[in-house]
Amino acid sequence: MKVLYVCRLFTGLEQSLKTRRWQPTGAPTISRMIERLDKHASDVRFILTRKDVGRGSFSGWTERNDCTLKIDGLQHEVRVLAGDERFPSWFGRWARAALRELRHLFHITWQFWRFRPDVIYVDHANFLTAGIFARVLKVPVVYRLMGVYPAMRKALVGNRIGQRALRWSYRAPYALVVCTQDGSGVEPWLKQALRADVCTEVLLNGVDEQSPSSAPDSTLATIPKDRLRILFIGKLEYYKGCEEFVDAVLRVLGLHLVQLHAIVIGTGSHREALIKKVTDAGFSTDFTFIERLPHAKIADAHRIVDIYVSMNWLGNLSNANLEAMSLGDCMIFPESDPETGIDVVTDQLIGVNSARRISRENAVEALSEVIADLIANPEERTRLGRSMEAAAKHFIPSWEQRISHEYLLLETLSATAMRNQKTDNFL
């Protein structure tokens, strides 16, 4: 099976490209699929496209030229296409973005004609390429979605040029659409956005057994052991509910119910503002902000805390939350939203007694009340953790199972396409 793999350059892959050593720090679904294709496909062409720009972008990749890299740990080379940096800033944001997309499209098309793959795998960030290829090529195109975001919902009804382009790409005749089940209400969106005759696969991400690290993180080691500890992991952006989390913890600290320490792991545009808010409130010693923590040591953070909070307004089956579930954390997260479908599947998977849910209205007040209640009820914390761990065993696959399933989908598509080609040639 020959696969042309096209995906945006995730920040979790950048360090591996810079050091030329394959040690991804994020985007496990992407990195593990790259590893599987690298080892098992007869041939594969990896193309990573630089997309993130402007506010909210934390990419450290600023190369102005395309490059082909040999990475220690991967058998196949990785082609990285430059982004907006390729064009002068005076072109303006929109002109640079348009030129970037056209340049990426032309380059990927050129790679297709040179490589002649059996299957083309394209992610959502490369929607223009995906939509065109699925319409004009006979080779099966797999469209990869990492969940459903607000911009994707708006694209179904909006009239801006970008929204129309997205809507057009969604209606392409893909051989298969693979979407991550992250609790973001993917099923109703897929039904509305895609053609009725397009096959879809909605896959939950995996979790592997997480053993304690041999060398515990030095920052985690300094966190007071005589306090009740509460954990937040995720990008420090508005949609992750990081501000509501900090405000709720500050409110509980102000009540002086118990000695409490909050651990915030993640980076984002709100990080400095949150640190300032905590400092100005006089509670800087009651918070530990960790910008980045190696994935192997994330489990150590879970094991030392009493409560785990996820305030992700877009869905709560993220990688971080699945790990928390499998480790049996006492969890708090927002209630589901039947209107959008957000976390409806989450409720179905974990049941009603495995986590505390808070209202999406008056979230700070609601969260602080639940935290205060759990502080006063250690038996309930224990019960919730055990219930969550038991539920997680029934629905969270291992990463081997998860990636093997997606790889098998590609193999099946490739085999079907080859049989059809032989039939056409015979006829």
C-alpha atoms as one frame of an Amber mdcrd trajectory, in Angstrom:
protein
   0.000   0.000   0.000   1.367   3.380  -1.074   0.005   6.280   0.959   0.280
  10.025   0.397  -0.115  11.449   3.907  -0.927  15.170   4.138  -1.393  16.828
   7.512  -0.827  20.212   9.075   2.310  20.664  11.134   1.210  20.231  14.750
   3.263  21.975  17.417   3.727  18.604  19.116   5.780  17.453  16.117   7.946
  20.542  15.691  10.637  19.633  18.196  11.170  16.285  16.470  11.694  18.068
  13.166  14.091  20.605  14.653  16.244  18.015  16.430  15.861  15.398  13.649
  14.925  12.872  16.347  11.408  11.406  16.462  10.180  12.336  19.941   6.681
  13.819  19.495   5.318  15.769  22.463   1.689  16.005  21.377  -0.962  15.069
  18.805  -0.692  11.336  19.641  -3.309  10.299  17.078  -1.225  11.898  14.339
   2.206  10.825  15.560   1.152   7.211  16.115  -0.460   6.993  12.680   2.737
   8.346  11.139   4.689   5.652  12.984   2.342   2.897  11.814   2.470   3.991
   8.174   6.238   4.414   8.359   6.714   0.829   9.551   3.986  -1.076   7.717
   3.022   0.680   4.469   4.968  -0.505   1.432   5.738   3.143   0.715   4.581
   6.443   2.160   5.135  10.116   1.413   4.742  12.382   4.456   3.850  16.032
   3.806   3.367  18.368   6.772   1.962  21.810   6.006   2.550  24.904   8.134
  -0.861  26.470   8.785  -1.122  28.175  12.175  -0.655  31.930  12.042  -1.652
  35.005  13.989  -3.171  35.253  17.450  -3.484  31.938  19.241  -0.685  30.373
  17.226   2.141  28.942  19.304   4.108  27.397  16.506   7.859  27.768  16.674
   8.315  26.766  13.035   9.308  29.882  11.099  11.174  28.414   8.116  10.552
  30.424   4.956  11.503  27.575   2.656  10.176  24.070   2.189  12.451  21.323
   3.435  12.801  17.555   3.288  14.031  16.055   6.541  15.494  12.706   7.496
  14.322  11.979  11.042  16.088   9.525  13.329  13.349   7.075  14.289  11.463
   7.218  10.987  12.400   5.255   7.879  10.796   7.699   5.443  11.631  11.344
   4.930   9.253  14.107   5.966   8.491  16.991   3.623   7.566  20.247   5.417
   5.863  23.010   3.438   6.426  26.576   4.612   3.453  28.709   5.574   2.732
  32.430   5.515   6.382  33.194   6.242   7.033  32.416   2.596   5.414  35.738
   1.621   6.180  39.347   2.664   4.116  40.635   5.594   3.003  43.661   3.577
   0.887  41.313   1.448  -1.573  41.279   4.331  -3.004  38.400   6.343  -5.688
  37.279   3.902  -3.555  37.495   0.773  -0.764  35.529   2.449  -3.223  32.856
   3.611  -4.728  32.533   0.125  -1.308  32.295  -1.510  -0.228  29.753   1.096
  -3.204  27.511   0.347  -2.676  27.705  -3.405   1.034  26.990  -3.068   0.352
  24.009  -0.807  -2.222  22.698  -3.273   0.166  22.938  -6.227   3.021  21.303
  -4.320   0.871  18.424  -3.027  -0.520  17.890  -6.532   3.015  17.714  -7.891
   3.936  15.165  -5.206   0.865  13.117  -6.117   1.841  12.862  -9.797   5.388
  11.887  -8.863   4.396   9.339  -6.209   1.165   7.844  -7.629  -0.243   6.567
  -4.304  -2.945   3.959  -3.723  -4.586   6.049  -0.978  -4.506   9.771  -0.182
  -4.908  10.766   3.471  -5.649  14.472   4.071  -6.549  16.288   7.282  -9.063
  19.098   7.791  -6.452  21.868   7.693  -5.779  20.943   4.058  -9.467  21.108
   3.125  -8.866  22.704  -0.278  -6.576  19.872  -1.360  -8.964  17.265   0.051
 -12.020  18.692  -1.692 -10.339  18.991  -5.083  -8.581  15.618  -4.989 -11.777
  13.780  -3.994 -13.601  15.320  -6.945 -11.048  14.923  -9.735  -8.964  11.841
  -8.867  -9.890   8.168  -9.019  -7.581   7.400  -6.099  -9.549   7.065  -2.811
  -9.252  10.119  -0.571  -9.566   9.781   3.202 -10.570  13.017   4.940  -9.354
  13.181   8.551 -11.165  15.279  11.162  -9.942  15.759  14.736 -13.371  16.583
  16.140 -15.806  19.426  15.468 -14.939  23.037  16.285 -17.153  26.164  16.293
 -15.723  27.348  12.962 -16.817  24.060  11.394 -20.373  24.558  12.657 -20.463
  28.151  11.419 -19.198  27.031   8.015 -22.417  25.092   7.446 -24.529  28.265
   7.552 -22.126  31.172   6.941 -21.664  33.112   3.718 -18.064  34.263   4.014
 -15.678  33.053   1.344 -13.797  30.817   3.756 -17.013  29.319   5.099 -18.307
  28.624   1.614 -14.992  26.962   0.738 -15.175  24.738   3.808 -18.777  23.820
   3.072 -17.794  22.945  -0.489 -14.960  20.720   0.746 -17.294  18.892   3.141
 -19.582  17.921   0.243 -16.851  16.159  -1.734 -17.237  12.445  -2.622 -14.661
  11.109  -0.167 -13.950   7.410  -0.027 -13.956   7.693   3.760 -14.149  10.339
   6.486 -12.438   9.443   9.764 -13.325  11.612  12.749 -12.006  11.563  16.297
 -14.666  11.026  18.950 -13.772  13.824  21.352 -17.254  14.497  22.676 -17.726
  17.539  20.430 -20.985  16.319  18.911 -19.431  14.831  15.795 -22.297  12.520
  14.792 -24.980  15.186  14.144 -22.410  17.436  12.465 -21.223  14.683  10.113
 -24.805  13.913   9.160 -25.444  17.560   8.325 -22.120  18.410   6.662 -21.283
  15.382   4.500 -22.920  13.744   1.527 -25.271  10.937   2.483 -23.289   8.393
   0.446 -19.941   9.068   2.167 -18.735   6.400   4.601 -17.721   7.642   8.043
 -15.788   6.185  10.966 -15.905   7.875  14.386 -13.041   6.618  16.547 -12.256
   7.211  20.198  -8.589   7.771  20.949  -6.610   5.241  22.927  -4.836   5.115
  26.266  -1.955   2.842  27.209  -1.145   1.572  30.679   0.616   4.378  32.490
   3.342   3.340  34.911   5.009   5.790  37.310   8.045   7.436  35.731  11.468
   6.406  36.990  12.495  10.044  37.479   9.579  12.139  38.834   9.281  15.712
  37.597  11.119  18.163  39.859   8.259  20.688  39.837   5.679  18.096  40.825
   7.967  17.008  43.644   7.778  20.486  45.232   3.980  20.570  45.465   2.888
  20.445  49.129   1.723  17.007  50.194  -0.332  18.260  53.140  -2.893  20.008
  50.932  -5.830  18.821  48.874  -4.662  19.026  45.265  -6.731  19.815  42.203
  -5.538  19.416  38.604  -6.269  21.145  35.285  -4.608  20.021  32.028  -5.133
  21.670  28.648  -4.472  24.623  26.408  -4.922  27.865  28.280  -7.528  29.215
  25.871 -11.081  30.401  26.492 -12.761  27.291  25.066 -10.919  25.079  27.554
 -12.515  26.953  30.461  -9.173  27.788  32.075 -10.376  31.169  33.359 -13.462
  29.664  34.958 -11.268  27.044  36.620  -8.908  29.620  38.133 -11.778  31.870
  39.240 -13.559  28.945  40.903 -10.428  27.824  42.767  -9.773  31.400  43.915
 -13.322  31.550  45.199 -12.878  28.315  47.169  -9.533  29.491  48.543 -11.249
  32.653  49.739 -13.646  30.568  51.818 -10.694  29.051  53.754 -12.401  25.658
  53.830  -9.201  23.664  53.554  -5.620  24.058  52.445  -5.902  23.702  48.682
  -3.298  23.644  45.913  -4.116  23.899  42.199  -1.875  22.498  39.464  -2.325
  23.967  35.979  -0.500  22.163  33.158  -0.578  23.780  29.733   0.303  26.786
  27.656  -1.737  29.283  25.691  -2.613  32.916  25.166  -4.279  33.209  28.613
  -1.342  31.879  30.623   0.263  35.151  31.693  -3.104  36.745  32.479  -4.051
  33.802  34.689  -0.754  33.926  36.572  -1.242  37.669  37.114  -4.803  37.138
  38.354  -3.620  34.566  40.895  -0.761  36.793  42.033  -2.957  39.885  42.349
  -5.428  37.883  44.443  -2.629  36.953  46.844  -2.743  33.218  46.193   0.369
  32.680  44.058   1.749  30.078  46.487  -1.455  28.068  46.135  -1.022  27.517
  42.399   1.632  25.739  40.364   1.696  26.558  36.646   3.617  24.064  34.519
   3.969  25.144  30.905   4.971  21.758  29.518   5.291  18.341  31.089   6.658
  15.294  29.227   3.819  12.932  28.436   5.513  10.101  30.318   5.184  12.163
  33.510   1.577  13.290  33.080   0.415  10.150  34.902   2.540  11.213  37.883
   0.510  14.420  38.106  -2.745  12.457  38.101  -1.536  10.173  40.881  -0.805
  12.991  43.335  -4.097  14.892  42.970  -7.479  14.480  44.625  -9.691  16.156
  42.009  -9.356  16.616  38.245 -11.294  19.379  36.487 -11.972  19.679  32.763
 -13.901  22.772  31.675 -13.660  22.068  27.955 -16.785  23.634  26.470 -16.277
  21.797  23.165 -16.195  18.217  24.429 -14.658  16.110  27.177 -13.322  12.977
  25.514  -9.938  14.571  24.826  -6.674  12.657  25.193  -6.010  14.298  28.568
  -9.456  13.382  29.863  -9.306   9.797  28.611  -6.057   9.378  30.534  -7.678
  10.845  33.647 -10.616   8.455  33.264  -8.401   5.402  32.864  -6.435   6.371
  35.991  -9.610   6.698  38.039  -9.518  10.422  38.783 -12.365  12.068  40.652
 -13.572  14.233  37.756 -15.639  17.370  37.257 -16.709  18.659  33.838 -19.573
  20.584  32.195 -22.945  18.999  31.583 -23.780  17.896  28.055 -25.466  20.150
  25.494 -28.252  18.305  23.624 -28.653  21.173  21.148 -25.168  20.736  19.675
 -24.631  17.139  20.767 -21.577  18.112  22.820 -20.811  15.407  25.411 -24.018
  13.485  24.741 -21.824  10.496  23.846 -19.688  11.187  26.928 -22.770  10.753
  29.108 -23.634   7.515  27.335 -20.147   6.086  27.850 -19.500   6.923  31.491
 -23.044   6.941  32.860 -24.502   9.403  35.342 -22.679   8.354  38.508 -19.015
   8.424  37.470 -18.356  12.182  37.475 -19.710  15.455  38.784 -21.150  17.718
  36.110 -21.712  21.441  36.385 -24.123  23.783  34.648 -22.894  25.685  31.607
 -24.598  28.739  33.120 -22.885  30.485  36.050 -20.000  28.070  35.636 -17.662
  29.682  38.181 -20.244  29.547  40.956 -21.307  26.028  40.014 -17.732  24.725
  39.849 -16.715  26.296  43.152 -19.738  24.732  44.863 -18.917  21.260  43.520
 -15.251  21.613  44.518 -16.285  22.686  48.024 -18.669  19.738  48.293 -16.007
  17.241  47.199 -13.516  18.762  49.617 -15.937  17.989  52.424 -16.666  14.456
  51.173 -13.529  12.322  50.708 -15.647   9.156  50.494 -17.489  10.605  47.505
 -14.179  11.449  45.818 -13.083   7.850  46.247 -16.396   6.496  44.958 -16.329
   8.715  41.861 -12.754   7.719  41.053 -13.462   4.000  41.323 -16.651   4.311
  39.294 -14.845   6.232  36.554 -11.980   3.737  36.374 -14.436   0.840  36.089
 -16.404   2.593  33.332 -13.264   3.517  31.386 -12.171  -0.118  31.136 -15.241
  -0.867  29.028 -14.865   1.785  26.322 -11.308   3.159  26.071  -9.139   1.105
  23.677  -5.380   0.766  23.812  -3.423   2.845  21.309  -2.461  -0.352  19.505
  -6.131  -1.233  19.002  -7.014   2.314  18.001  -4.282   2.819  15.389  -4.572
  -0.739  14.050  -8.244  -0.115  13.335  -7.568   3.057  11.355  -4.677   1.460
   9.476  -6.909  -1.478   8.528  -9.414   0.988   7.055  -6.688   2.341   4.763
  -5.587  -1.157   3.758  -9.165  -2.092   2.909  -9.597   1.027   0.775  -6.329
   0.358  -1.020  -7.222  -3.273  -1.746 -10.679  -2.309  -3.006  -9.242   0.383
  -5.267  -6.709  -2.047  -6.742  -9.413  -4.653  -7.436 -11.579  -2.040  -9.128
  -8.645  -0.894 -11.234  -7.946  -4.453 -12.390 -11.618  -4.906 -13.270 -11.628
  -1.675 -15.287  -8.480  -2.738 -17.123  -9.979  -6.163 -17.893 -13.199  -4.654
 -19.204
